Each structure stands twice: as structure tokens, then as C-alpha cells.
mmCIF file of N, CA and C in Angstrom:
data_model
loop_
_atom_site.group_PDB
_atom_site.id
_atom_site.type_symbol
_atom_site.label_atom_id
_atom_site.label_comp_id
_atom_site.label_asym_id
_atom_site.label_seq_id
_atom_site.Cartn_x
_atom_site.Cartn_y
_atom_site.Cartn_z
ATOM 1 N N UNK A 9 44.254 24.009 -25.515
ATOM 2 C CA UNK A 9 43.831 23.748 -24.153
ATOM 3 C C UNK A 9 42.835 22.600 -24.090
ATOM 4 N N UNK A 10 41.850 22.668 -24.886
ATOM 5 C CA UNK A 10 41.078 21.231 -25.217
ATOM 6 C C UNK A 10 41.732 20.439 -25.264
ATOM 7 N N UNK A 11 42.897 19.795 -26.396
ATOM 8 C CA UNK A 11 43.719 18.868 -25.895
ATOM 9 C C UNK A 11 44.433 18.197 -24.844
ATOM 10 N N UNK A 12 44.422 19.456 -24.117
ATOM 11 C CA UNK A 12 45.227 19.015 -22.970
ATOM 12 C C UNK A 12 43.993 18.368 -21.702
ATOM 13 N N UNK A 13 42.631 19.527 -21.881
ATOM 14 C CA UNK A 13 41.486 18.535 -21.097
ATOM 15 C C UNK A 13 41.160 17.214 -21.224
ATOM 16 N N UNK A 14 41.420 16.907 -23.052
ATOM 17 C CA UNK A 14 40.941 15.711 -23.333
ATOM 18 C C UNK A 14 41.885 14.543 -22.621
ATOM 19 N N UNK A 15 42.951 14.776 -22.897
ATOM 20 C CA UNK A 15 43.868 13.917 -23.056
ATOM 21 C C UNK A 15 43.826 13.646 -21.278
ATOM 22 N N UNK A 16 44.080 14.320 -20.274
ATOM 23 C CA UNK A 16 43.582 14.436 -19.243
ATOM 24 C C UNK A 16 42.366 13.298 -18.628
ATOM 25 N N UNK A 17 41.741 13.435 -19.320
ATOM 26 C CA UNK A 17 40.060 12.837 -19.575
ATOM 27 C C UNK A 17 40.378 11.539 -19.849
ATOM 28 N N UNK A 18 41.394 10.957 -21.211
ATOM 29 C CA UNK A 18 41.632 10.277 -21.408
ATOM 30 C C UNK A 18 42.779 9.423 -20.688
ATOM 31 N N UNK A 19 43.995 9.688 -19.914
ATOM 32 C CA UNK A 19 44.399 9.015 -18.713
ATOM 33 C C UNK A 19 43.814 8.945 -17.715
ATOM 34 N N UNK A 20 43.071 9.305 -16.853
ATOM 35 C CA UNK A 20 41.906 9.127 -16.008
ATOM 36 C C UNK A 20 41.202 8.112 -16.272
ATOM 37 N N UNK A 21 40.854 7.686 -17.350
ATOM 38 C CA UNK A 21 39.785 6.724 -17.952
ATOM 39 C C UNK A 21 40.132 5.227 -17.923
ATOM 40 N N UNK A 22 41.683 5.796 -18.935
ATOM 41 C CA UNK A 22 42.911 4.490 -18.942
ATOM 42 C C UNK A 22 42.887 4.151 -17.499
ATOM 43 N N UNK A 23 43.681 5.200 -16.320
ATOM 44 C CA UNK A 23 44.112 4.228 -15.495
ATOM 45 C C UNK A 23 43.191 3.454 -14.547
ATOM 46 N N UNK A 24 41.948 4.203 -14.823
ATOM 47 C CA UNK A 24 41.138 3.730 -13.597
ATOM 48 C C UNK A 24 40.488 2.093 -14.251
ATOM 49 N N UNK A 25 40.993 1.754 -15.844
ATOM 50 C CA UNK A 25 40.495 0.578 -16.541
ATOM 51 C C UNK A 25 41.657 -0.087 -16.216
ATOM 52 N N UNK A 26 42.486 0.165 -16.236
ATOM 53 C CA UNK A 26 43.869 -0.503 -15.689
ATOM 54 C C UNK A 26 43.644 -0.435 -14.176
ATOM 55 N N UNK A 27 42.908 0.136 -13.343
ATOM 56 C CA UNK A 27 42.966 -0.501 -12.056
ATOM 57 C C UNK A 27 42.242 -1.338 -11.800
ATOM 58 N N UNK A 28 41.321 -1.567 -12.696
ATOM 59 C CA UNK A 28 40.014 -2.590 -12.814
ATOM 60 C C UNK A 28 40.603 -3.711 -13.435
ATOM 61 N N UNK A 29 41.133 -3.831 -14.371
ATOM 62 C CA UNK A 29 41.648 -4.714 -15.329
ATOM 63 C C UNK A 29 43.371 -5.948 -14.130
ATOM 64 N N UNK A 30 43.718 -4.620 -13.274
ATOM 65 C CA UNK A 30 44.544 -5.025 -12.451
ATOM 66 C C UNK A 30 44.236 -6.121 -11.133
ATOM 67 N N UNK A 31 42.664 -5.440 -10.990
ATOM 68 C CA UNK A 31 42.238 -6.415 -9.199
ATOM 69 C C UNK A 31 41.536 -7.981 -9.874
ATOM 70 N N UNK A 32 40.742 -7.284 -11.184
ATOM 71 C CA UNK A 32 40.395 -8.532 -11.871
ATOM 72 C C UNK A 32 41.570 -9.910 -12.014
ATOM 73 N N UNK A 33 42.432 -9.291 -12.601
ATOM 74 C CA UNK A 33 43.946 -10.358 -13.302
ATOM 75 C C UNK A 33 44.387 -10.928 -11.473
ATOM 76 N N UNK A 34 44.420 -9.880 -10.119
ATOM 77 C CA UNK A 34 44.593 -10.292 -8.898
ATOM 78 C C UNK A 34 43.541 -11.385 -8.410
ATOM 79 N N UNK A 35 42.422 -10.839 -8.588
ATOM 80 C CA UNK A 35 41.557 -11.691 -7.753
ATOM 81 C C UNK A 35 41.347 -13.007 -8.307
ATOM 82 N N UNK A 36 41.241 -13.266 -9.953
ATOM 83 C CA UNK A 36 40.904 -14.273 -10.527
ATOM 84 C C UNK A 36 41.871 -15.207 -10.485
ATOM 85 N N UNK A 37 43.337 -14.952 -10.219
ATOM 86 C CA UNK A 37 44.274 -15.430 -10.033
ATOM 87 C C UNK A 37 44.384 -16.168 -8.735
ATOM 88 N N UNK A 38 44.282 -15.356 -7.844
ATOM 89 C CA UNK A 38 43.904 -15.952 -6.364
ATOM 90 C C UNK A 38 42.650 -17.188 -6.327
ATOM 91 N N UNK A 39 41.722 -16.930 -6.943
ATOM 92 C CA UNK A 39 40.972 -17.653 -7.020
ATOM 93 C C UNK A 39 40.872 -19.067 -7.551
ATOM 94 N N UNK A 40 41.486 -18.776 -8.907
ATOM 95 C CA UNK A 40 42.175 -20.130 -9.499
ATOM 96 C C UNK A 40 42.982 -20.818 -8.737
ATOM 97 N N UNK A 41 44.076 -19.871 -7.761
ATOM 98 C CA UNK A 41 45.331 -20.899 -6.996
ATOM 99 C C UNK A 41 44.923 -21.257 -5.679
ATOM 100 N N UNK A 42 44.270 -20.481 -4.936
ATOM 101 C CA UNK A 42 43.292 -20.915 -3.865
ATOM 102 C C UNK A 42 41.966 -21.615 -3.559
ATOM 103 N N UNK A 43 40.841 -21.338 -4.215
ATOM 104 C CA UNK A 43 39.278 -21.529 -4.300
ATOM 105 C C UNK A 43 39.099 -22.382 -5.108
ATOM 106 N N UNK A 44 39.529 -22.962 -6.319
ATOM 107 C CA UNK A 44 39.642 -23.679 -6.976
ATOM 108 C C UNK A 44 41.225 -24.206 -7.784
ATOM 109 N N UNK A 45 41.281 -25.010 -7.368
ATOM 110 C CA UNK A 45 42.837 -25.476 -7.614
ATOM 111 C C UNK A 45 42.586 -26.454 -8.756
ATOM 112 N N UNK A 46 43.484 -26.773 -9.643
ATOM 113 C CA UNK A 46 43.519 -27.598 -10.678
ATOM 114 C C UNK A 46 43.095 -28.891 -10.242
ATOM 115 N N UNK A 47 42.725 -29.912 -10.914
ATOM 116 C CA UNK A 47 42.625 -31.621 -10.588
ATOM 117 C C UNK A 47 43.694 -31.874 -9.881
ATOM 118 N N UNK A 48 44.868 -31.575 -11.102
ATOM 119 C CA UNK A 48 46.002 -31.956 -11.083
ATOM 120 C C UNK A 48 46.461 -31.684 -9.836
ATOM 121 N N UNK A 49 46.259 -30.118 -9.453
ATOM 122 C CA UNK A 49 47.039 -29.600 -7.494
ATOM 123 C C UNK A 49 46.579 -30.419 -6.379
ATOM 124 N N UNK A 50 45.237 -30.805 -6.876
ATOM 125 C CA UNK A 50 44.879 -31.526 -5.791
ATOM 126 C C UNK A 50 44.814 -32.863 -5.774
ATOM 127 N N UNK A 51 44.770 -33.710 -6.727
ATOM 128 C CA UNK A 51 45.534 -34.920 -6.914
ATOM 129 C C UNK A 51 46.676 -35.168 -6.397
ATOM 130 N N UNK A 52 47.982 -34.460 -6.896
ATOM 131 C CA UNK A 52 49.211 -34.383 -6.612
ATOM 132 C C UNK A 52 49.798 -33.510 -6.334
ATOM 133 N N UNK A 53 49.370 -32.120 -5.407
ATOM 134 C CA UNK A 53 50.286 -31.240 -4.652
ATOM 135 C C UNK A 53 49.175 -31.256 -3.412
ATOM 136 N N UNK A 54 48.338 -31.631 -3.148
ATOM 137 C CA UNK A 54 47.941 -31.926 -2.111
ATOM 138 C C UNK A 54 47.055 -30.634 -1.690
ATOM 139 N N UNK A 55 47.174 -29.600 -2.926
ATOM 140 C CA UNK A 55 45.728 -28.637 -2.468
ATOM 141 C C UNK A 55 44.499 -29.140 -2.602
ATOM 142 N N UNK A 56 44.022 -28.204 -1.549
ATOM 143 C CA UNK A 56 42.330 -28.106 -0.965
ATOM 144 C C UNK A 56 41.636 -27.622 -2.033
ATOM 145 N N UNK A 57 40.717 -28.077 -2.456
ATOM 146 C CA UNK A 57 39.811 -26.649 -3.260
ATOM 147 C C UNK A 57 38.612 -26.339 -2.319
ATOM 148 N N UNK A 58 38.545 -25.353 -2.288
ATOM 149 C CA UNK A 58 37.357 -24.721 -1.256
ATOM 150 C C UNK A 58 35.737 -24.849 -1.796
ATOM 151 N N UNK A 59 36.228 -24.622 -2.928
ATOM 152 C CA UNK A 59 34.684 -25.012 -4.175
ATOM 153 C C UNK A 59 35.223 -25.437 -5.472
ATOM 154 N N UNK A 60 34.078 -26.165 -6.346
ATOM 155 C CA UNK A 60 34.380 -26.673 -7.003
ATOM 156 C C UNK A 60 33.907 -24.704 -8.020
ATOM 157 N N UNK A 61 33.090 -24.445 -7.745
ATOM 158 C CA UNK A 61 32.614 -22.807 -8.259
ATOM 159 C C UNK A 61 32.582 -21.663 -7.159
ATOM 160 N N UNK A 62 32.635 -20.260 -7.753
ATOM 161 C CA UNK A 62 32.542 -19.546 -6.981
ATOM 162 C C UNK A 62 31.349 -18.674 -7.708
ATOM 163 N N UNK A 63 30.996 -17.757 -7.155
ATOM 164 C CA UNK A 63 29.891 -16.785 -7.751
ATOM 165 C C UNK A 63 29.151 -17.231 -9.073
ATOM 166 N N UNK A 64 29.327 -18.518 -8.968
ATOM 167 C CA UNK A 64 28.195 -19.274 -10.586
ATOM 168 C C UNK A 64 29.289 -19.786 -11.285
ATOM 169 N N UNK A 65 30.463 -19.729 -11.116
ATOM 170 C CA UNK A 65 31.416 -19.400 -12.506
ATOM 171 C C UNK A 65 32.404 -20.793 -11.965
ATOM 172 N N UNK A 66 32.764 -21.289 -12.677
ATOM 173 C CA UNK A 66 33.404 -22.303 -12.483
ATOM 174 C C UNK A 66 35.277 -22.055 -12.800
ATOM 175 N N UNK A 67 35.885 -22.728 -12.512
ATOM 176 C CA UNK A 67 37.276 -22.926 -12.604
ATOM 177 C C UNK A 67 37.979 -22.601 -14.445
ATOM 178 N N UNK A 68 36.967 -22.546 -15.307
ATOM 179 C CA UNK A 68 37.435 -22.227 -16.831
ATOM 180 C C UNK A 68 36.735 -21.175 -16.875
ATOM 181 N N UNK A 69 35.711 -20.656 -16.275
ATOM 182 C CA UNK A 69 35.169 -19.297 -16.717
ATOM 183 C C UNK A 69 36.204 -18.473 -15.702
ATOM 184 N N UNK A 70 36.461 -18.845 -14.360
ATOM 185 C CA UNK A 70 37.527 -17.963 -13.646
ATOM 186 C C UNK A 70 38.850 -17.859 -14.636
ATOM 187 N N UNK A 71 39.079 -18.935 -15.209
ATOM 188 C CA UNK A 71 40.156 -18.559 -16.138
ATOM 189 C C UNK A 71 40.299 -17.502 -17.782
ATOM 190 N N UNK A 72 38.969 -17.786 -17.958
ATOM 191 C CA UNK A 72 38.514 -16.543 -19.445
ATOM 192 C C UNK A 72 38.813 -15.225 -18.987
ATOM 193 N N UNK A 73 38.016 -15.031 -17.543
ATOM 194 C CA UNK A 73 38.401 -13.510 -16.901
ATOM 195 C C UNK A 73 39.673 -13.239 -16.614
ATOM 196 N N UNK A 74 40.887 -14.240 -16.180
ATOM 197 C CA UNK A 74 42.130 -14.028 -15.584
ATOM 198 C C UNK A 74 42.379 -12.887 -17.414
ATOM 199 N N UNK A 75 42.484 -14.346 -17.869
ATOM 200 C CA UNK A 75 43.002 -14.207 -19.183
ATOM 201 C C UNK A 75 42.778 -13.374 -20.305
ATOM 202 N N UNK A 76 41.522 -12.692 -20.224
ATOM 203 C CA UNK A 76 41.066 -11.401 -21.137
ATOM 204 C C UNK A 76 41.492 -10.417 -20.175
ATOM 205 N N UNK A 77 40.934 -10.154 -18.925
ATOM 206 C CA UNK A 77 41.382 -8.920 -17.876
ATOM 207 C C UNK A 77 43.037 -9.028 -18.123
ATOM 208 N N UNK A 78 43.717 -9.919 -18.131
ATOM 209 C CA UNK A 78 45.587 -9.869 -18.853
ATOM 210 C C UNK A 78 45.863 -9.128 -19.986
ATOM 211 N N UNK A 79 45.027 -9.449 -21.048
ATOM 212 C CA UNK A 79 45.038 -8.734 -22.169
ATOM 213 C C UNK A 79 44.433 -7.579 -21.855
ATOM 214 N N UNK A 80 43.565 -6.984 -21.646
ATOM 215 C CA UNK A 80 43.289 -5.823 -21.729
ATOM 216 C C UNK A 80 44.162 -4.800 -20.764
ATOM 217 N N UNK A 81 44.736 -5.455 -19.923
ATOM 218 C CA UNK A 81 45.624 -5.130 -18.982
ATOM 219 C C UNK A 81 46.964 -4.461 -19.715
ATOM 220 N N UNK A 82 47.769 -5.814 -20.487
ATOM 221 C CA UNK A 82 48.598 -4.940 -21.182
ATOM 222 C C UNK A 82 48.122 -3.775 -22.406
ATOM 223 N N UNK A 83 47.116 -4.329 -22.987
ATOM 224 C CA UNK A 83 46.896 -3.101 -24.083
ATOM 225 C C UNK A 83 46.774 -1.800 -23.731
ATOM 226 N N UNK A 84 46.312 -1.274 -22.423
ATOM 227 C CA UNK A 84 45.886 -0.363 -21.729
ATOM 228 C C UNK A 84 47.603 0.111 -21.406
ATOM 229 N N UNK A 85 48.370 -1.003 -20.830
ATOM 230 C CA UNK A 85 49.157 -0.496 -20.430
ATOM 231 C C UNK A 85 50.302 -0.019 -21.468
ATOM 232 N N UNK A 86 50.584 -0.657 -22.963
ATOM 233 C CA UNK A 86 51.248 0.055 -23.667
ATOM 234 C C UNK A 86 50.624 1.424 -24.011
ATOM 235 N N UNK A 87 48.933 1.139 -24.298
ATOM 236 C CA UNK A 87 48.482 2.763 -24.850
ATOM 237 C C UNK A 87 49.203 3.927 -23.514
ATOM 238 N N UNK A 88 49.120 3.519 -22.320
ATOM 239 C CA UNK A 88 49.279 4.264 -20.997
ATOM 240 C C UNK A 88 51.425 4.722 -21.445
ATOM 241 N N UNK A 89 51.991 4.087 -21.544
ATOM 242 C CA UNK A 89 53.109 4.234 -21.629
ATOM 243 C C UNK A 89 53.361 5.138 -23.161
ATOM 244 N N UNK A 90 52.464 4.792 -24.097
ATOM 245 C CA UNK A 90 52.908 5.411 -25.164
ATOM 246 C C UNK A 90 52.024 7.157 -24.758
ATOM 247 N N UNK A 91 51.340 7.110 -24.294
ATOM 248 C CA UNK A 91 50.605 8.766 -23.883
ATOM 249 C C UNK A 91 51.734 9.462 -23.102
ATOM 250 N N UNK A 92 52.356 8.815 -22.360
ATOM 251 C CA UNK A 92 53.297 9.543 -21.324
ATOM 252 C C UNK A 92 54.640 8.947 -21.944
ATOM 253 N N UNK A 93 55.030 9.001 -23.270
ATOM 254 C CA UNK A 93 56.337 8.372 -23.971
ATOM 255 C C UNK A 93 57.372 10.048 -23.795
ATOM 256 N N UNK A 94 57.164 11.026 -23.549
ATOM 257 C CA UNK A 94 57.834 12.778 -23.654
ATOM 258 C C UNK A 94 58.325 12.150 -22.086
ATOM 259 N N UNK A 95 57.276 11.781 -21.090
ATOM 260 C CA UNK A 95 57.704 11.948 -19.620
ATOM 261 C C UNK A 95 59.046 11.006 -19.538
ATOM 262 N N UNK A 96 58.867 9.447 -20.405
ATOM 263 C CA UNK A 96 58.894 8.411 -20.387
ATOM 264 C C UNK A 96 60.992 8.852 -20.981
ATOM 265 N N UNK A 97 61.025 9.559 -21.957
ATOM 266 C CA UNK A 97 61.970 9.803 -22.931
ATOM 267 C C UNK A 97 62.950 10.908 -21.922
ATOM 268 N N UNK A 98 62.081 11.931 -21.335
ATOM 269 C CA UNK A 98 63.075 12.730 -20.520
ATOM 270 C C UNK A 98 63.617 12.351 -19.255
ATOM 271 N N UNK A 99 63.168 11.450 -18.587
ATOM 272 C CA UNK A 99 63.309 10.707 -17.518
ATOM 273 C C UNK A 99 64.697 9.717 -17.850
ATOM 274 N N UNK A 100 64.468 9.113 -19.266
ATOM 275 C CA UNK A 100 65.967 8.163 -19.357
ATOM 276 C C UNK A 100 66.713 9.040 -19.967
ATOM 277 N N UNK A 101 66.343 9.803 -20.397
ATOM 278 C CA UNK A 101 68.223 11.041 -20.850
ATOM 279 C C UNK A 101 68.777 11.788 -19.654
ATOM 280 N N UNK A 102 67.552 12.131 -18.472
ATOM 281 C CA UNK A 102 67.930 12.351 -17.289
ATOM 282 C C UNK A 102 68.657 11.473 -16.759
ATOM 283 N N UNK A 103 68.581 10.376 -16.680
ATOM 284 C CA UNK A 103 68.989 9.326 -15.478
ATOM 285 C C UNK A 103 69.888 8.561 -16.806
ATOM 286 N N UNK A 104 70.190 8.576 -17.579
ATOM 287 C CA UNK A 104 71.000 7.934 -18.253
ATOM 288 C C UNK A 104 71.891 8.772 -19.526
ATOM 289 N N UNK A 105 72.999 9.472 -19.359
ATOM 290 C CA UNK A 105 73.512 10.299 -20.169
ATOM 291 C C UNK A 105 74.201 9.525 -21.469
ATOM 292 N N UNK A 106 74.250 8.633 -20.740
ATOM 293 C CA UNK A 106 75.516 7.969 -22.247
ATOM 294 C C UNK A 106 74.275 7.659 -23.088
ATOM 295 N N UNK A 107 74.216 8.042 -24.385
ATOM 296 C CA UNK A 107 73.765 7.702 -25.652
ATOM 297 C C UNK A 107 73.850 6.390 -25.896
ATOM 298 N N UNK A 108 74.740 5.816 -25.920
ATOM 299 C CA UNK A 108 74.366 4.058 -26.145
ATOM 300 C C UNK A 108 73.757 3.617 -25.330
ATOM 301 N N UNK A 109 74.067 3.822 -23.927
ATOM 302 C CA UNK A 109 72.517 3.437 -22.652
ATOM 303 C C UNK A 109 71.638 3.229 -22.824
ATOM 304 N N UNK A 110 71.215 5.187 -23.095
ATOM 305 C CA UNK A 110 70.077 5.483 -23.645
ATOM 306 C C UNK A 110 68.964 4.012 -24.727
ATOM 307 N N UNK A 111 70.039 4.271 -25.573
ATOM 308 C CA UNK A 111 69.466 2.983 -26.989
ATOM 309 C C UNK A 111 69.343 2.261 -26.570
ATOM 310 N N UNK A 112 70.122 1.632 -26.124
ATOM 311 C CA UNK A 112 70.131 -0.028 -24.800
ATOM 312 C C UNK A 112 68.849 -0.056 -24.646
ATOM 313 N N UNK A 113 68.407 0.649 -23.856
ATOM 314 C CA UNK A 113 67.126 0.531 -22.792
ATOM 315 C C UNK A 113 65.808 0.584 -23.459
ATOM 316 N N UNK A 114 65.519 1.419 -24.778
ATOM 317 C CA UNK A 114 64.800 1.565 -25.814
ATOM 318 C C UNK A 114 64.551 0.608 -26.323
ATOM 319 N N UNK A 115 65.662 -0.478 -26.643
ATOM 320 C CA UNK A 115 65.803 -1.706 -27.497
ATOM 321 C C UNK A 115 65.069 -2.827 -26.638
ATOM 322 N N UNK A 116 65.246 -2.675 -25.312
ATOM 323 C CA UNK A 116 65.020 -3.408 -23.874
ATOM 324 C C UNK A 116 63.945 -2.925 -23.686
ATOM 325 N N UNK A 117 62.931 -2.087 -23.929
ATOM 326 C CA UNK A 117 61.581 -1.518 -23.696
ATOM 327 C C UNK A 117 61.063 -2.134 -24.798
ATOM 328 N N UNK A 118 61.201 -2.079 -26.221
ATOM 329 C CA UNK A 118 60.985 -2.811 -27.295
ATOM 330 C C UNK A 118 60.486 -4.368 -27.009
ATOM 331 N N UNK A 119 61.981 -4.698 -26.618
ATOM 332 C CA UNK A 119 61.980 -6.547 -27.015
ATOM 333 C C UNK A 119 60.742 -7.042 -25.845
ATOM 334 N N UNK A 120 60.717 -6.072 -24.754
ATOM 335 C CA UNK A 120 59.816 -6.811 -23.919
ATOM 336 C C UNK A 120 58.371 -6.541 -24.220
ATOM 337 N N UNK A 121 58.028 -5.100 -24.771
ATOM 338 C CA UNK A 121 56.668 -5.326 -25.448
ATOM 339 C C UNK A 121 56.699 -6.395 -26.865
ATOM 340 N N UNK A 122 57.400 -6.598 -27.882
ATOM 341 C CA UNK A 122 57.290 -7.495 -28.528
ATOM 342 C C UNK A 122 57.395 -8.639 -28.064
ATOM 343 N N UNK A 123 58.021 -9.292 -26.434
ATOM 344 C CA UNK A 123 57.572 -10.741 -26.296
ATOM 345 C C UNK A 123 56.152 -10.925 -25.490
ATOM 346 N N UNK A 124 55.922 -9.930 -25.024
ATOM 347 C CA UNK A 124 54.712 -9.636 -24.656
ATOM 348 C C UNK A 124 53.548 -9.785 -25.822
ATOM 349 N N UNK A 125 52.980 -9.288 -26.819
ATOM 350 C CA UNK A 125 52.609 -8.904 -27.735
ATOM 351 C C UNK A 125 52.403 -10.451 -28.830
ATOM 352 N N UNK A 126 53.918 -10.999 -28.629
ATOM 353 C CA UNK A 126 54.394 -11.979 -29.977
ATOM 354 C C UNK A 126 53.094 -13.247 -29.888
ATOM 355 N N UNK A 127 53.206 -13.433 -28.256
ATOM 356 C CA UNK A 127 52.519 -14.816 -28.883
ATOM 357 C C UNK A 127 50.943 -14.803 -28.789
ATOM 358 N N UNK A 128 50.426 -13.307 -28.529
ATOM 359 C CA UNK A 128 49.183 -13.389 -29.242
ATOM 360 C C UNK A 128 48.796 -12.941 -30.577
ATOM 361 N N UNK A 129 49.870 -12.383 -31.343
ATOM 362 C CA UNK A 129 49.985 -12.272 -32.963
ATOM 363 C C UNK A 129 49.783 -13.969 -32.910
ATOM 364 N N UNK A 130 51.142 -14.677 -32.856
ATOM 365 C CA UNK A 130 50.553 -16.099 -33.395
ATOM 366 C C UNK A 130 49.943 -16.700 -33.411
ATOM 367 N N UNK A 131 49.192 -16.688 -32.054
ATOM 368 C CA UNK A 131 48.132 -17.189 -31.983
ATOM 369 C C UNK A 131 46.662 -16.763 -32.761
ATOM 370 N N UNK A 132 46.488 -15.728 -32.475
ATOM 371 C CA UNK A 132 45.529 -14.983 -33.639
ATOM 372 C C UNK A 132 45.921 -16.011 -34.743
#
């Protein structure tokens, strides 16, 4: 029964860092494409930038936050998918009977966390 409090304890925790990790990756994003637009957009696509900074932070620090709040975003979100992998597993034998499907989609859940994943191995 402890386990089951913890674990409890522990999606609660996840998602509410994944909802944080989510408005962050939203807002900083908005911010970059609206509030501060590249040289380049506004040179030659003809955006406005509203500021050259917002809250102290300039156009590369808005981008460190897009870009770590991304990462922590997915890591959260494979740990989140692998905690609920039983819900995750009965749901596609439900909705998908054929056995090769099944695999299909596994293989297709796979390849997209590994291209997800790949090019910050290389980079590392």
C-alpha cells in the first residue's frame, strides 16, 4: 500500500513539473517569436520586436529556458509514460488485436523516443 501512496506522490510531482516545464517551453517560445524576434525576422520577414529584453533576460537567455524547459520536458515525459507503461500496454491490446499491430506501434513508440533522445546523445 506504501507503494502505491508513493508512486501516487510521485505522478503528482511529475505532472505538475511537466506542467511547469510545459507553460515555460509555451511562453518562452512565444516570446522568442513575438517579443523578441531574430535580427534576421526583422531584417527580412518584416517582424516587429517589441523589446530588445524582457524581464532582464535577453533574446539568448529566453532561448537557454525554451531549450532546457524542452529537455526536461521530454525526460519527465518518458519517465511519465514509462510509470503508466501496464495502462499504456493494455490500452493497445485493447484497441489493437492483431499482434503484428500491436509490435508496429511499440517499434513506432521506440523510434520516436530514440529520435527524440538521439541528437542529444551526440551532442553530449
Amino acid at each position: 500500500m506504501m507503494f502505491i501512496k508513493n508512486k501516487m506522490l510521485l505522478n503528482i510531482v511529475i505532472d505538475f513539473v511537466m506542467l511547469i516545464a510545459m507553460a515555460l517551453v509555451s511562453i518562452s517560445g512565444f516570446i522568442l517569436e513575438i517579443v523578441i524576434p531574430s535580427r534576421h525576422a526583422v531584417k527580412f520577414q518584416g517582424a516587429t520586436p517589441w523589446s530588445s529584453q524582457l524581464l532582464g533576460l535577453g533574446r539568448h537567455d529566453w532561448g537557454e529556458i525554451h531549450l532546457w524547459a524542452g529537455i526536461v520536458l521530454v525526460i519527465l515525459l518518458t519517465i511519465h509514460i514509462l510509470l503508466h507503461i501496464n495502462i499504456v500496454s493494455a490500452f493497445v491490446k485493447k484497441k489493437c488485436p492483431n499482434h503484428i499491430l500491436q509490435i508496429l506501434l511499440y517499434i513506432l513508440f521506440l523510434m520516436l523516443l530514440i529520435m527524440t533522445i538521439m541528437p542529444w546523445l551526440v551532442y553530449l
